[in-house]
Short mmCIF file of C-alpha atoms in Angstrom, two decimals:
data_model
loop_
_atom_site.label_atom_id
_atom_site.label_comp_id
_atom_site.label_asym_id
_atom_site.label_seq_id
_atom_site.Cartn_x
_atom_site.Cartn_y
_atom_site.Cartn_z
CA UNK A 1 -15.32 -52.74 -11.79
CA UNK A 2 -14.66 -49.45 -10.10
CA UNK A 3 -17.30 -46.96 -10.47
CA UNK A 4 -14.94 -43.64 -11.73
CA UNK A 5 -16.33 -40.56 -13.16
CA UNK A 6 -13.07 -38.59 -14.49
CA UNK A 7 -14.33 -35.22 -13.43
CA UNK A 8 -14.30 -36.52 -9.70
CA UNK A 9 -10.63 -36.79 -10.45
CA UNK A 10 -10.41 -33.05 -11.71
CA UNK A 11 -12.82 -31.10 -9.44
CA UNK A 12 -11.44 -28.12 -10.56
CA UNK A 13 -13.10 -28.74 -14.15
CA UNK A 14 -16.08 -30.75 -12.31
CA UNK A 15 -17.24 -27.86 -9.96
CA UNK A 16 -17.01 -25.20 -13.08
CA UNK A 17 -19.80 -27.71 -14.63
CA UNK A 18 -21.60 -27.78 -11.24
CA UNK A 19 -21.21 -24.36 -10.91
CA UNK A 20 -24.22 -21.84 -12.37
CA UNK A 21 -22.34 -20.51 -16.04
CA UNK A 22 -21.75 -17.11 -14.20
CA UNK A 23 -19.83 -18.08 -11.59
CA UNK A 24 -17.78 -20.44 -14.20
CA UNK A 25 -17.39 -18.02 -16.83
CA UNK A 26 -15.90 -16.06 -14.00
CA UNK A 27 -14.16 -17.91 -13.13
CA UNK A 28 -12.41 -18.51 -16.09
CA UNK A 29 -11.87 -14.82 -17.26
CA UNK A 30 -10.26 -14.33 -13.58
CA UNK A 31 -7.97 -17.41 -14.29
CA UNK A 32 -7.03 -15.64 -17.86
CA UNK A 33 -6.79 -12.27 -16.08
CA UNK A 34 -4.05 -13.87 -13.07
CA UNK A 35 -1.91 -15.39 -16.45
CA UNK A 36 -2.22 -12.16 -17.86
CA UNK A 37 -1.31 -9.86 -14.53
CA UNK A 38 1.54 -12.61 -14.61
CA UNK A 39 2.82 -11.61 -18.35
CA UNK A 40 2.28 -7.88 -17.85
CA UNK A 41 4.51 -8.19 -14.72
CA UNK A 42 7.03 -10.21 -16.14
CA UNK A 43 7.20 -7.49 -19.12
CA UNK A 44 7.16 -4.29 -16.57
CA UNK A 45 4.04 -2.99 -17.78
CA UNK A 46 2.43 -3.85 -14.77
CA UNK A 47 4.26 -3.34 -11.24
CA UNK A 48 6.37 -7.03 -10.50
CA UNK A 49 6.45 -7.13 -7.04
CA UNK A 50 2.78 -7.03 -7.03
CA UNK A 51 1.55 -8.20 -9.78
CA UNK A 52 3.30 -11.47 -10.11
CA UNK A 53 2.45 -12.99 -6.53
CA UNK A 54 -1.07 -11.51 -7.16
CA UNK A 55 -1.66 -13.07 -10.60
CA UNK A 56 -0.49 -16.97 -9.72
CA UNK A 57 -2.94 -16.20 -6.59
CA UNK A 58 -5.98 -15.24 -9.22
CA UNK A 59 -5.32 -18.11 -11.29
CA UNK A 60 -4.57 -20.59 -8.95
CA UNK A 61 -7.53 -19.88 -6.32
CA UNK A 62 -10.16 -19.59 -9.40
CA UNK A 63 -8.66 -23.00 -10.65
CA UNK A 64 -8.83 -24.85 -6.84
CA UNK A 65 -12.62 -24.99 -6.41
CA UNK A 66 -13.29 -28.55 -5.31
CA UNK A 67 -16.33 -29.80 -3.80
CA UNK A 68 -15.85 -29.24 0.28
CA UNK A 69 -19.10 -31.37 0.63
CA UNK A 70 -21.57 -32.88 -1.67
CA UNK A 71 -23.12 -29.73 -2.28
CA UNK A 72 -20.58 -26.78 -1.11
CA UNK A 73 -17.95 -25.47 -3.15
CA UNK A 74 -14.67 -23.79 -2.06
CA UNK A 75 -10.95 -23.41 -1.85
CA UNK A 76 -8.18 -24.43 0.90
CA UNK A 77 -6.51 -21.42 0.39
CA UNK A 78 -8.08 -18.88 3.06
CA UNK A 79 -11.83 -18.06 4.16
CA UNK A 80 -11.66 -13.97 4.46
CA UNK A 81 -14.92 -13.93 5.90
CA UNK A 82 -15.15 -16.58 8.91
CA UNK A 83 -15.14 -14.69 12.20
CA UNK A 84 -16.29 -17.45 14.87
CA UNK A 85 -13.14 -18.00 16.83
CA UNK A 86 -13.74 -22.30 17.13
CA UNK A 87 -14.52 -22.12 13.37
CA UNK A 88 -11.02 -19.80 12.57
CA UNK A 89 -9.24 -22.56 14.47
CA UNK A 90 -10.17 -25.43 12.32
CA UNK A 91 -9.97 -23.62 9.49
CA UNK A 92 -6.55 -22.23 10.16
CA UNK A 93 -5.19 -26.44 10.04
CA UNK A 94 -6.68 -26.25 6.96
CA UNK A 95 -6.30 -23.82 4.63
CA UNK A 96 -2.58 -22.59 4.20
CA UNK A 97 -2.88 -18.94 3.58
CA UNK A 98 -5.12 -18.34 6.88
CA UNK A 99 -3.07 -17.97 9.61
CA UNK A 100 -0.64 -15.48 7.83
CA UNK A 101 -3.97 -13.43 6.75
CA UNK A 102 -5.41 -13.75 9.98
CA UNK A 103 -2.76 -12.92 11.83
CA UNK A 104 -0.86 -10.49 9.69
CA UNK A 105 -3.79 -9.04 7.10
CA UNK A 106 -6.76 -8.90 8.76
CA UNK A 107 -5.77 -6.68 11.76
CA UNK A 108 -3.68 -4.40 9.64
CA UNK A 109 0.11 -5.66 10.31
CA UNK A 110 1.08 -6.22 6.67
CA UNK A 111 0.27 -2.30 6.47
CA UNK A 112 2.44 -1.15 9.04
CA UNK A 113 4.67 -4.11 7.98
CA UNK A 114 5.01 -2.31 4.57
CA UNK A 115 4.59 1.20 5.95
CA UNK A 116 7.90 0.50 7.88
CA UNK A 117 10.14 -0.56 4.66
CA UNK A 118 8.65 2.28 2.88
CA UNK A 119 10.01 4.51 5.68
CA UNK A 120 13.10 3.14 5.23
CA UNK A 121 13.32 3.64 1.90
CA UNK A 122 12.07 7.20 2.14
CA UNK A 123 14.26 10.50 2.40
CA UNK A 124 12.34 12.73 4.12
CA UNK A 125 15.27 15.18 3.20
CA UNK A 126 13.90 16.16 -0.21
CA UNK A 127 10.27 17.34 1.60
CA UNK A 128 12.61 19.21 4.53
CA UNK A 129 14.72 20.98 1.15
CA UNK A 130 11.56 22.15 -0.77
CA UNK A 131 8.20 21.73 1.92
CA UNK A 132 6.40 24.15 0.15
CA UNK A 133 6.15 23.13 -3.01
CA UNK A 134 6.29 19.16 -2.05
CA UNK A 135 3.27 19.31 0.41
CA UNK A 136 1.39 22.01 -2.04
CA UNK A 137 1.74 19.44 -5.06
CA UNK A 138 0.74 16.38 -2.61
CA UNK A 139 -2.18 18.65 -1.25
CA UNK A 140 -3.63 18.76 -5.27
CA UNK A 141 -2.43 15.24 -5.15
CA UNK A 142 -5.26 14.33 -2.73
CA UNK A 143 -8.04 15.52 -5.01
CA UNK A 144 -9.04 12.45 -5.65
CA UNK A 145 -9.43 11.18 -2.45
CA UNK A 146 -10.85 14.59 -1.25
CA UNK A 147 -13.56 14.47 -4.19
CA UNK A 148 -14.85 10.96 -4.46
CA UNK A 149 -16.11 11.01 -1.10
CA UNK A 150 -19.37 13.25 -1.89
CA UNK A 151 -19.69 11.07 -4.98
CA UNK A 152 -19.41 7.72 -3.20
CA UNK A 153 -22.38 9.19 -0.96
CA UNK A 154 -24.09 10.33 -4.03
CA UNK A 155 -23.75 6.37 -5.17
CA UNK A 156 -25.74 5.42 -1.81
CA UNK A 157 -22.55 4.18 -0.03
CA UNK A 158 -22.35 4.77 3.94
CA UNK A 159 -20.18 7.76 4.94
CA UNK A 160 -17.33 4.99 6.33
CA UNK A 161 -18.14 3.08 2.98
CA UNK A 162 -17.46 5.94 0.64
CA UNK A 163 -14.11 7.28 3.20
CA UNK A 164 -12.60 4.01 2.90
CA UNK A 165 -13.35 3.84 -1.10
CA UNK A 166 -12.26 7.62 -1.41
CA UNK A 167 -9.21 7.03 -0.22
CA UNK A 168 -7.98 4.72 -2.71
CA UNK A 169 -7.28 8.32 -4.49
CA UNK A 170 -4.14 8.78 -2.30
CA UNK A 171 -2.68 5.95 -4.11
CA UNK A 172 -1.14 4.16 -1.20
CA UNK A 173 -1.69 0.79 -0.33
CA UNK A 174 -1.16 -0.03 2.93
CA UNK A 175 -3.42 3.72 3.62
CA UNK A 176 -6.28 1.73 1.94
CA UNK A 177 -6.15 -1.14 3.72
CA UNK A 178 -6.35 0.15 6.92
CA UNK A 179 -8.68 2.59 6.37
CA UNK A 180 -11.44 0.01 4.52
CA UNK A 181 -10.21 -2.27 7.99
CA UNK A 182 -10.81 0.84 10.27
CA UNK A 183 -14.60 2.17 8.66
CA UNK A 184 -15.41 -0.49 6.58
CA UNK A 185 -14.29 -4.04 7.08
CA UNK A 186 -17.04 -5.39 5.60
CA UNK A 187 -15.44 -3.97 1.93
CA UNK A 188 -11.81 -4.39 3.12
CA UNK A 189 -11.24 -7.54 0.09
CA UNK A 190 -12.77 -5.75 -2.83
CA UNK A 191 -11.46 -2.05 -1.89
CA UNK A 192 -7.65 -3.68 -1.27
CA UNK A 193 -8.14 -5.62 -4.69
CA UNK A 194 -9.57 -2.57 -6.27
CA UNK A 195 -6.98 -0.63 -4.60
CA UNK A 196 -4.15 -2.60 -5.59
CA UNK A 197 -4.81 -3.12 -9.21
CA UNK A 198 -5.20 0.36 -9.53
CA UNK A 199 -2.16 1.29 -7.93
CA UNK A 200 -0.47 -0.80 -10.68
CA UNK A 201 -2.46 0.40 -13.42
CA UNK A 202 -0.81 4.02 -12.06
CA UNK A 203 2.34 2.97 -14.23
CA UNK A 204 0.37 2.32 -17.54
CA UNK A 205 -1.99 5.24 -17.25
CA UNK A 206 -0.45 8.19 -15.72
CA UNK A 207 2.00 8.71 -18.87
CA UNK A 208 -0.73 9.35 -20.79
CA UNK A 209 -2.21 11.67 -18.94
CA UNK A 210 0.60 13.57 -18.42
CA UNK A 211 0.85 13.76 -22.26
CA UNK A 212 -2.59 15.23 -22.23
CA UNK A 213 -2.48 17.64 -20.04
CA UNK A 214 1.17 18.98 -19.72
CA UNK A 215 2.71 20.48 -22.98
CA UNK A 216 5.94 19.51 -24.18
CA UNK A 217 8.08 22.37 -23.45
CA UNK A 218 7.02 22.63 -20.21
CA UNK A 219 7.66 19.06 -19.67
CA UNK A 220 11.44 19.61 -21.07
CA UNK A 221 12.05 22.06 -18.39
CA UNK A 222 15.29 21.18 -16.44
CA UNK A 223 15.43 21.62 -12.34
CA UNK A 224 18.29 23.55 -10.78
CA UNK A 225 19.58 20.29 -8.40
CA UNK A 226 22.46 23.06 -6.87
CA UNK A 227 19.67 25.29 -4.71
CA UNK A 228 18.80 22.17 -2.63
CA UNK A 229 19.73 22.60 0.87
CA UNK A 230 21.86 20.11 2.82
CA UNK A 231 19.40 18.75 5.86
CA UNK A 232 21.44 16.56 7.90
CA UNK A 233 20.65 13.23 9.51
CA UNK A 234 20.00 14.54 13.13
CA UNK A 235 17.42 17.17 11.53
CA UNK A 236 15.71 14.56 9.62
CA UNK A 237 15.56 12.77 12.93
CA UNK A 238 13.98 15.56 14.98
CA UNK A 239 11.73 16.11 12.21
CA UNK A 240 10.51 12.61 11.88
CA UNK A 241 9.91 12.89 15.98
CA UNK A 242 8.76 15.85 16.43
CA UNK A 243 6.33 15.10 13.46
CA UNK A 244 5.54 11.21 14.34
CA UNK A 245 4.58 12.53 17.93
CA UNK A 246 2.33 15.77 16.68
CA UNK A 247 -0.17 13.42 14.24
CA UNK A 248 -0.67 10.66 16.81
CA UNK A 249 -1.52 13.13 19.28
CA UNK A 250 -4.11 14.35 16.65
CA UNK A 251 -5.08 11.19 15.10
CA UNK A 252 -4.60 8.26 17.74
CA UNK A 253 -6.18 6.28 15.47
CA UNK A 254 -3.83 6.41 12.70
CA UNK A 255 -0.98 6.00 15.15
CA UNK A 256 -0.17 2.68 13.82
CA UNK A 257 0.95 4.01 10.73
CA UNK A 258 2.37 7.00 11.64
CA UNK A 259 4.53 5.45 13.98
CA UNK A 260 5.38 2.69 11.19
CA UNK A 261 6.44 4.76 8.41
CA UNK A 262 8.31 7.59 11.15
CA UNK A 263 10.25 4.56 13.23
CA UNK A 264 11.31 3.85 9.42
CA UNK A 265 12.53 6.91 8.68
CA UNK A 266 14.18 7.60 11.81
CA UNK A 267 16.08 3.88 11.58
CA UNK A 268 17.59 5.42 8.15
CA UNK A 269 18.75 8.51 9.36
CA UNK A 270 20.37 7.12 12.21
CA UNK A 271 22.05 4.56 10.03
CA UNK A 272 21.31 1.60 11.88
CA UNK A 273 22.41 -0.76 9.04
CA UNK A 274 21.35 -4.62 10.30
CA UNK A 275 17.89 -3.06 10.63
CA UNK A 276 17.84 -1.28 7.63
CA UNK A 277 19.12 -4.37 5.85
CA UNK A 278 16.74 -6.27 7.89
CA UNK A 279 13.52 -3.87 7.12
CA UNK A 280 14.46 -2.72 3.43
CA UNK A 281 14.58 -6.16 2.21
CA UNK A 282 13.54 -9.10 4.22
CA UNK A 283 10.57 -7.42 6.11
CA UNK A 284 9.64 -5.00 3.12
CA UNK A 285 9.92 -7.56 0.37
CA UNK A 286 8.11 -10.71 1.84
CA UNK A 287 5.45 -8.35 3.36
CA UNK A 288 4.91 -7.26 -0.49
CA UNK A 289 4.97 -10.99 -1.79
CA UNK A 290 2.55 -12.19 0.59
CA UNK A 291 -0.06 -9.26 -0.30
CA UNK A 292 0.56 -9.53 -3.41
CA UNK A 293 0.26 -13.29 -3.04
CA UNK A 294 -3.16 -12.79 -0.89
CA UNK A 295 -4.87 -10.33 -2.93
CA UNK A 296 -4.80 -12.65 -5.94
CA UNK A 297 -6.41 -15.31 -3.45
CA UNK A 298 -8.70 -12.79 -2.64
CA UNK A 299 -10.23 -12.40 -6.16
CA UNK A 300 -12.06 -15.47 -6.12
CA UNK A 301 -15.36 -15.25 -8.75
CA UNK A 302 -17.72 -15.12 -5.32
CA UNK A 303 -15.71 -11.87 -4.39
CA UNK A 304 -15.54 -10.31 -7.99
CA UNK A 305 -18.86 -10.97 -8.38
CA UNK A 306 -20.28 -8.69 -5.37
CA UNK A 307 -22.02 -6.02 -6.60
CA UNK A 308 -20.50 -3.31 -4.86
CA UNK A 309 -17.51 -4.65 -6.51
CA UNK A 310 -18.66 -2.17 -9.25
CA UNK A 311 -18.92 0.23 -7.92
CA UNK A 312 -15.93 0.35 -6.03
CA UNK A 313 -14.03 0.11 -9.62
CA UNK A 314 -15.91 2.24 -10.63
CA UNK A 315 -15.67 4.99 -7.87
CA UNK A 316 -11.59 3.88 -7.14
CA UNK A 317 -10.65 4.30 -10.90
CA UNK A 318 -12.45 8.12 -10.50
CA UNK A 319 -10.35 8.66 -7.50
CA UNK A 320 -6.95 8.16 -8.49
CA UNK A 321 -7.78 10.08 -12.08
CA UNK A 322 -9.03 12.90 -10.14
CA UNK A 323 -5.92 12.84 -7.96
CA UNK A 324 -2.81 12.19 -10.91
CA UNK A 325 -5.20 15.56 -12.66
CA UNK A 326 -5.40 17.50 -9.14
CA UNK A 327 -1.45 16.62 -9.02
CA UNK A 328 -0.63 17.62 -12.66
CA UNK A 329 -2.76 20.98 -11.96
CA UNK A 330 -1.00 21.78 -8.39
CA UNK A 331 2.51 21.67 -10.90
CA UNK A 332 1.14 23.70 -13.44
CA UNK A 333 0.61 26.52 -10.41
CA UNK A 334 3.43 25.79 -9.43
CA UNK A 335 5.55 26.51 -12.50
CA UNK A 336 3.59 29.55 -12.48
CA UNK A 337 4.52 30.57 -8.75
CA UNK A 338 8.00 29.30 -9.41
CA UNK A 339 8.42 31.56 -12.18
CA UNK A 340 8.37 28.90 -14.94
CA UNK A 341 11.29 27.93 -13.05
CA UNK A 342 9.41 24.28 -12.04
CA UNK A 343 8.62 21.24 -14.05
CA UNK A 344 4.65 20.94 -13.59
CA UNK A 345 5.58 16.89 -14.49
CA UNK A 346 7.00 16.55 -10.96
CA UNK A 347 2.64 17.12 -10.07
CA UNK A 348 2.13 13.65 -10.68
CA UNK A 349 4.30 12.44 -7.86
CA UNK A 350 2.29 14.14 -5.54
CA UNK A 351 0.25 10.84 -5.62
CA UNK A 352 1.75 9.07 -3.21
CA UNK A 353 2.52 5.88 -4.68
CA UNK A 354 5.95 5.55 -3.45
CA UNK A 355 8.02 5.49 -5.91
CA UNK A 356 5.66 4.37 -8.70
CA UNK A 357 4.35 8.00 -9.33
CA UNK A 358 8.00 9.24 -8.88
CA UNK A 359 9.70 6.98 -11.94
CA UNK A 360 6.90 8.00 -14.19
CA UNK A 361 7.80 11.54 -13.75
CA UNK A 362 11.21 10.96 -14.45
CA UNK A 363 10.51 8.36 -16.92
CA UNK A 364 8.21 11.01 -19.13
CA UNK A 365 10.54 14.03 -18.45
CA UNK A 366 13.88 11.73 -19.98
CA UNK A 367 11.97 11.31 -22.64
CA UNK A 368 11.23 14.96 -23.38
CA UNK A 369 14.54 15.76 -22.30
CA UNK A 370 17.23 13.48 -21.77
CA UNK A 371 19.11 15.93 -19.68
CA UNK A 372 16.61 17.02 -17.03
CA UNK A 373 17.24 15.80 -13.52
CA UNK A 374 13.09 16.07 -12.07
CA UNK A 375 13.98 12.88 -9.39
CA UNK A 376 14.88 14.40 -6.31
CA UNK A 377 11.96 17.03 -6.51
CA UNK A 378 9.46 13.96 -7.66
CA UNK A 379 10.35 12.51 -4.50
CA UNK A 380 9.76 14.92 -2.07
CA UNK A 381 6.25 14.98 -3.68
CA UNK A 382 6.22 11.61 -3.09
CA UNK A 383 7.13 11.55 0.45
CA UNK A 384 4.65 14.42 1.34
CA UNK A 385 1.86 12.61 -0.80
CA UNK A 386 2.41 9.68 1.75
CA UNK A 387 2.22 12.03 4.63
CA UNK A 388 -0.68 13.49 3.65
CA UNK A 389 -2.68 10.47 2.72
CA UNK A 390 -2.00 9.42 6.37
CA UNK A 391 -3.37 12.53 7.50
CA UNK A 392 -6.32 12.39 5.03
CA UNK A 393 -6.68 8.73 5.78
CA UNK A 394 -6.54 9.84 10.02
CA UNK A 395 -8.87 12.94 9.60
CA UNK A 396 -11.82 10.30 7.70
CA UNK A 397 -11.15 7.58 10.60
CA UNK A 398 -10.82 10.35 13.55
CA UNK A 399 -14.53 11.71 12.13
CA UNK A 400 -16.15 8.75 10.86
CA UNK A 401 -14.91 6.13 13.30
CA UNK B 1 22.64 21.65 13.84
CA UNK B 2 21.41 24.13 16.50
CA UNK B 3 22.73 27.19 15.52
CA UNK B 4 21.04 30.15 17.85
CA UNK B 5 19.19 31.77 15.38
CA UNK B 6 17.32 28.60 14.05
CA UNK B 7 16.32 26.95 17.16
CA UNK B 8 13.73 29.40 17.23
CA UNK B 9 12.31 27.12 14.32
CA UNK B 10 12.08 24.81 15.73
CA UNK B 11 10.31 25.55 19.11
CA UNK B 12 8.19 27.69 16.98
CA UNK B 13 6.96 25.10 14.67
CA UNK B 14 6.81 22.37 17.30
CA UNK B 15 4.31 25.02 19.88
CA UNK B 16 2.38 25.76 16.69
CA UNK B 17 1.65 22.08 16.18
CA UNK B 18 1.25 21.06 19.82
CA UNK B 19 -0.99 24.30 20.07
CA UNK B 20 -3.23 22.82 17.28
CA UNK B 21 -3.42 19.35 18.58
CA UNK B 22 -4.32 20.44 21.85
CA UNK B 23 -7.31 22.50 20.09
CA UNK B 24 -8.86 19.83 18.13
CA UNK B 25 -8.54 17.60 21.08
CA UNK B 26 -9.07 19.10 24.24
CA UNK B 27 -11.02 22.60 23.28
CA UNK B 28 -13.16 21.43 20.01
CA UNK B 29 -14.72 18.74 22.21
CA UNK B 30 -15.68 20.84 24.90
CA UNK B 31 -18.05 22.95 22.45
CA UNK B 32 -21.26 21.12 21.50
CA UNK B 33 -21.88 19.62 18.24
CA UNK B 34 -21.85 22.73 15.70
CA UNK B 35 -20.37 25.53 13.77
CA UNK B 36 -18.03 26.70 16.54
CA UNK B 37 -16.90 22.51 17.41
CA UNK B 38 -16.00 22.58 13.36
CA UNK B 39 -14.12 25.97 13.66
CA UNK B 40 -11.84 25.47 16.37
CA UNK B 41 -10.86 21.44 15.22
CA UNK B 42 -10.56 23.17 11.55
CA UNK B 43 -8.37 26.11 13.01
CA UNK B 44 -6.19 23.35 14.89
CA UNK B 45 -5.77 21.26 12.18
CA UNK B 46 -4.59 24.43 10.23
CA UNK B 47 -2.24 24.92 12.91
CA UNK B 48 -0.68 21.55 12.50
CA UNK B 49 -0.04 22.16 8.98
CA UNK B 50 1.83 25.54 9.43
CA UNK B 51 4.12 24.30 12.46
CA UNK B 52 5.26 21.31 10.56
CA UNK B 53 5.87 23.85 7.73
CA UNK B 54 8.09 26.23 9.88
CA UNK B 55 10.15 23.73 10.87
CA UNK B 56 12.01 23.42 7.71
CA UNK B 57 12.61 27.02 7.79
CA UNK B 58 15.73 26.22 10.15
CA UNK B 59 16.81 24.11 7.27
CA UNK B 60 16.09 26.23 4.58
CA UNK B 61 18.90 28.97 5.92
CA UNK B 62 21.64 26.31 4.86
CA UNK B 63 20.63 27.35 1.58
#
């Protein structure tokens, strides 16, 4: 008679018995929490593109533990941590997700890769119409990333440690992950998870806090769409350039991105339409599927488990508050220096998470108001808030590195 | 797009931001470590800022 234990059939239920009840009971809550992400992003509570992918990752990676050898546990997903070059190339015949995260996460690709579609989805023409009052709002809008910083220190993080966890306050992805890769690749996975279900959480939270702090009236206040300038292509072009060329001179290191998002731009403006088909969907979308898709891998019950996790959620969660109240503030000045003639809703969008922050503005303001137009303005904020991230994210990697 | 009066803008903005690049890298780290290092690389980064925000002053005259 064969000798057959039914949990050597199911390892995924065997090695949560093997396993000590922490890691299990982890494991299980992340499994709930990927089903969950799933729902929410099905629903459009949560942000789709990301949270789908990322969900089936959680729950799928948490459920694949099987017994690698008699006594080690793991997945055949991807090891985020092997470095030894004969040991990547094994493991990259193995486990499916590797090569694309070594070759396209781990070095900082999928940023730029994202960076680029962003770009092309950007127009720069509604900072160019209004720069004062777009880069003012996505100045405030950096609060966040500004303020943690000191705090993170203050929580016995390394200077690169805390710059790389700050700057989850700017609210852009791809800015996080190559900044944790840049000063602190060590806490690259949990600062990109950390960073990423924030950046989702933006949509559910920042309502509310726009409730709290902005009054209603204010809120109601309709823009005057007729005073924005025309900017034509070939400016936006020069701009983008002139721009591009100025802050990779100043922060080489940061050049990656800066070229990404500008070569973007520029590929819009000069109407290049196979690549902007080409870079708006294919290249944009599948380089947000597979982070999405790689992230959820990445929050195995090992990872979550890290202490510094904690802290990072902790510290991350401070950041982007700081930064949607230092972007509410700058629009409250504003509508004071405007002469109550600007919506202090359109703050918000001054964190930069294209075009998250942007459709919450709007969202909240239609409500108020049905008939006010904020969109355009919320988007210059926007556009800025990415620009200034990048230089935020260049000045902490030009002095830290 | 180059109308006489606006090119100025332009140039203007662009030597404002070239002017502070070239001070936080090639004066600020001829100074040693200090005060002075700090002033000059914060001075060009200030710079930066207010070329790239004269620029859109040619654009703003379309107004």
């Amino acid at each position: 008679m064969l000798d057959f234990e039914v949990l050597q059939l199911f390892q995924g239920i065997a090695t949560l018995v093997a396993q000590d009840p922490l890691h299990a009971i982890a494991r299980v809550v992340l499994m709930l929490m990927g089903i969950a992400f799933v729902y929410l992003g099905y629903k459009g509570i949560l942000e789709a593109l990301i949270m789908i992918p990322m969900g089936l990752g959680m729950a799928a990676v948490n459920a694949s533990v099987l017994f690698l050898a008699p006594d080690k546990t793991g997945t055949i997903f991807l090891d985020p941590l092997i470095t030894d070059p004969a040991a990547l190339v094994n493991i990259i015949q193995v486990n499916w997700l590797q090569p694309i995260y070594t070759m396209s996460f781990s070095n900082g690709l999928i940023a730029c890769l994202v960076f680029i579609g962003i770009g092309v989805l950007c127009d720069i023409g509604y900072v160019l119409a209004r720069p004062f009052s777009s880069m003012f709002i996505a100045l405030w809008g950096e609060l966040g990333s500004v303020a943690v910083f000191p705090l993170a220190i203050a929580f016995g993080m390394t200077p690169q440690e805390a710059a790389a966890t700050a700057i989850v306050g700017g609210a852009d992805g791809p800015m996080v992950l190559f900044t944790s890769l840049i000063l602190s690749p060590h806490l690259f996975v949990p600062i990109g998870i950390v960073a990423y279900l924030y950046l989702s959480l933006c949509y559910g939270l920042y309502p509310y806090l726009i409730k709290v702090m902005i009054p209603k009236k204010m809120a109601a206040l309709p823009m005057d769409l007729s005073k924005m300038p025309k900017i034509t292509p070939l400016q936006k072009i020069m701009f983008a350039v002139i721009a591009c060329t100025v802050l990779c001179l100043l922060f080489p290191v940061a050049g990656p991105l800066f070229s990404s998002f500008f070569v973007g731009i520029i590929i819009r403006e000069a109407g290049v339409k196979p690549y902007i088909e080409l870079l708006e969907t294919t290249i944009l979308y599948s380089s947000t599927f597979f982070l999405g898709l790689i992230l959820g891998v990445l929050c195995e019950a090992n990872t979550i488990l890290d202490p510094r996790v904690l802290k990072i959620l902790v510290l991350g969660s401070t950041a982007l508050m700081i930064s949607g109240v230092g972007g509410l503030f700058g629009g409250i000045l504003m509508y004071y220096i405007s002469g109550k003639k600007f919506n202090p809703v359109v703050g918000i969008a001054g964190v930069s998470c294209t075009p998250t922050t942007s459709k919450v503005a709007q969202k909240y303001v239609a409500k108020v108001n049905p008939r006010a137009m904020i969109m355009p303005f919320a988007l210059g904020c926007n556009v800025s808030g990415v620009i200034t991230t990048a230089i935020l994210a260049g000045i902490y990697c030009a002095l830290l590195k | 797009m180059f109308k006489q009066r606006r090119q100025w803008w332009w140039i203007l903005g662009t030597c404002i931001a070239l002017l502070g690049v070239a001070l936080v890298r090639l004066l600020a780290p001829e100074y040693p470590p200090g005060t002075t290092r700090m002033v000059v690389k914060g001075v060009g980064y200030s710079l930066v800022i207010v070329g790239l925000f004269t620029i859109p002053l040619a654009m703003r005259e379309d107004e």
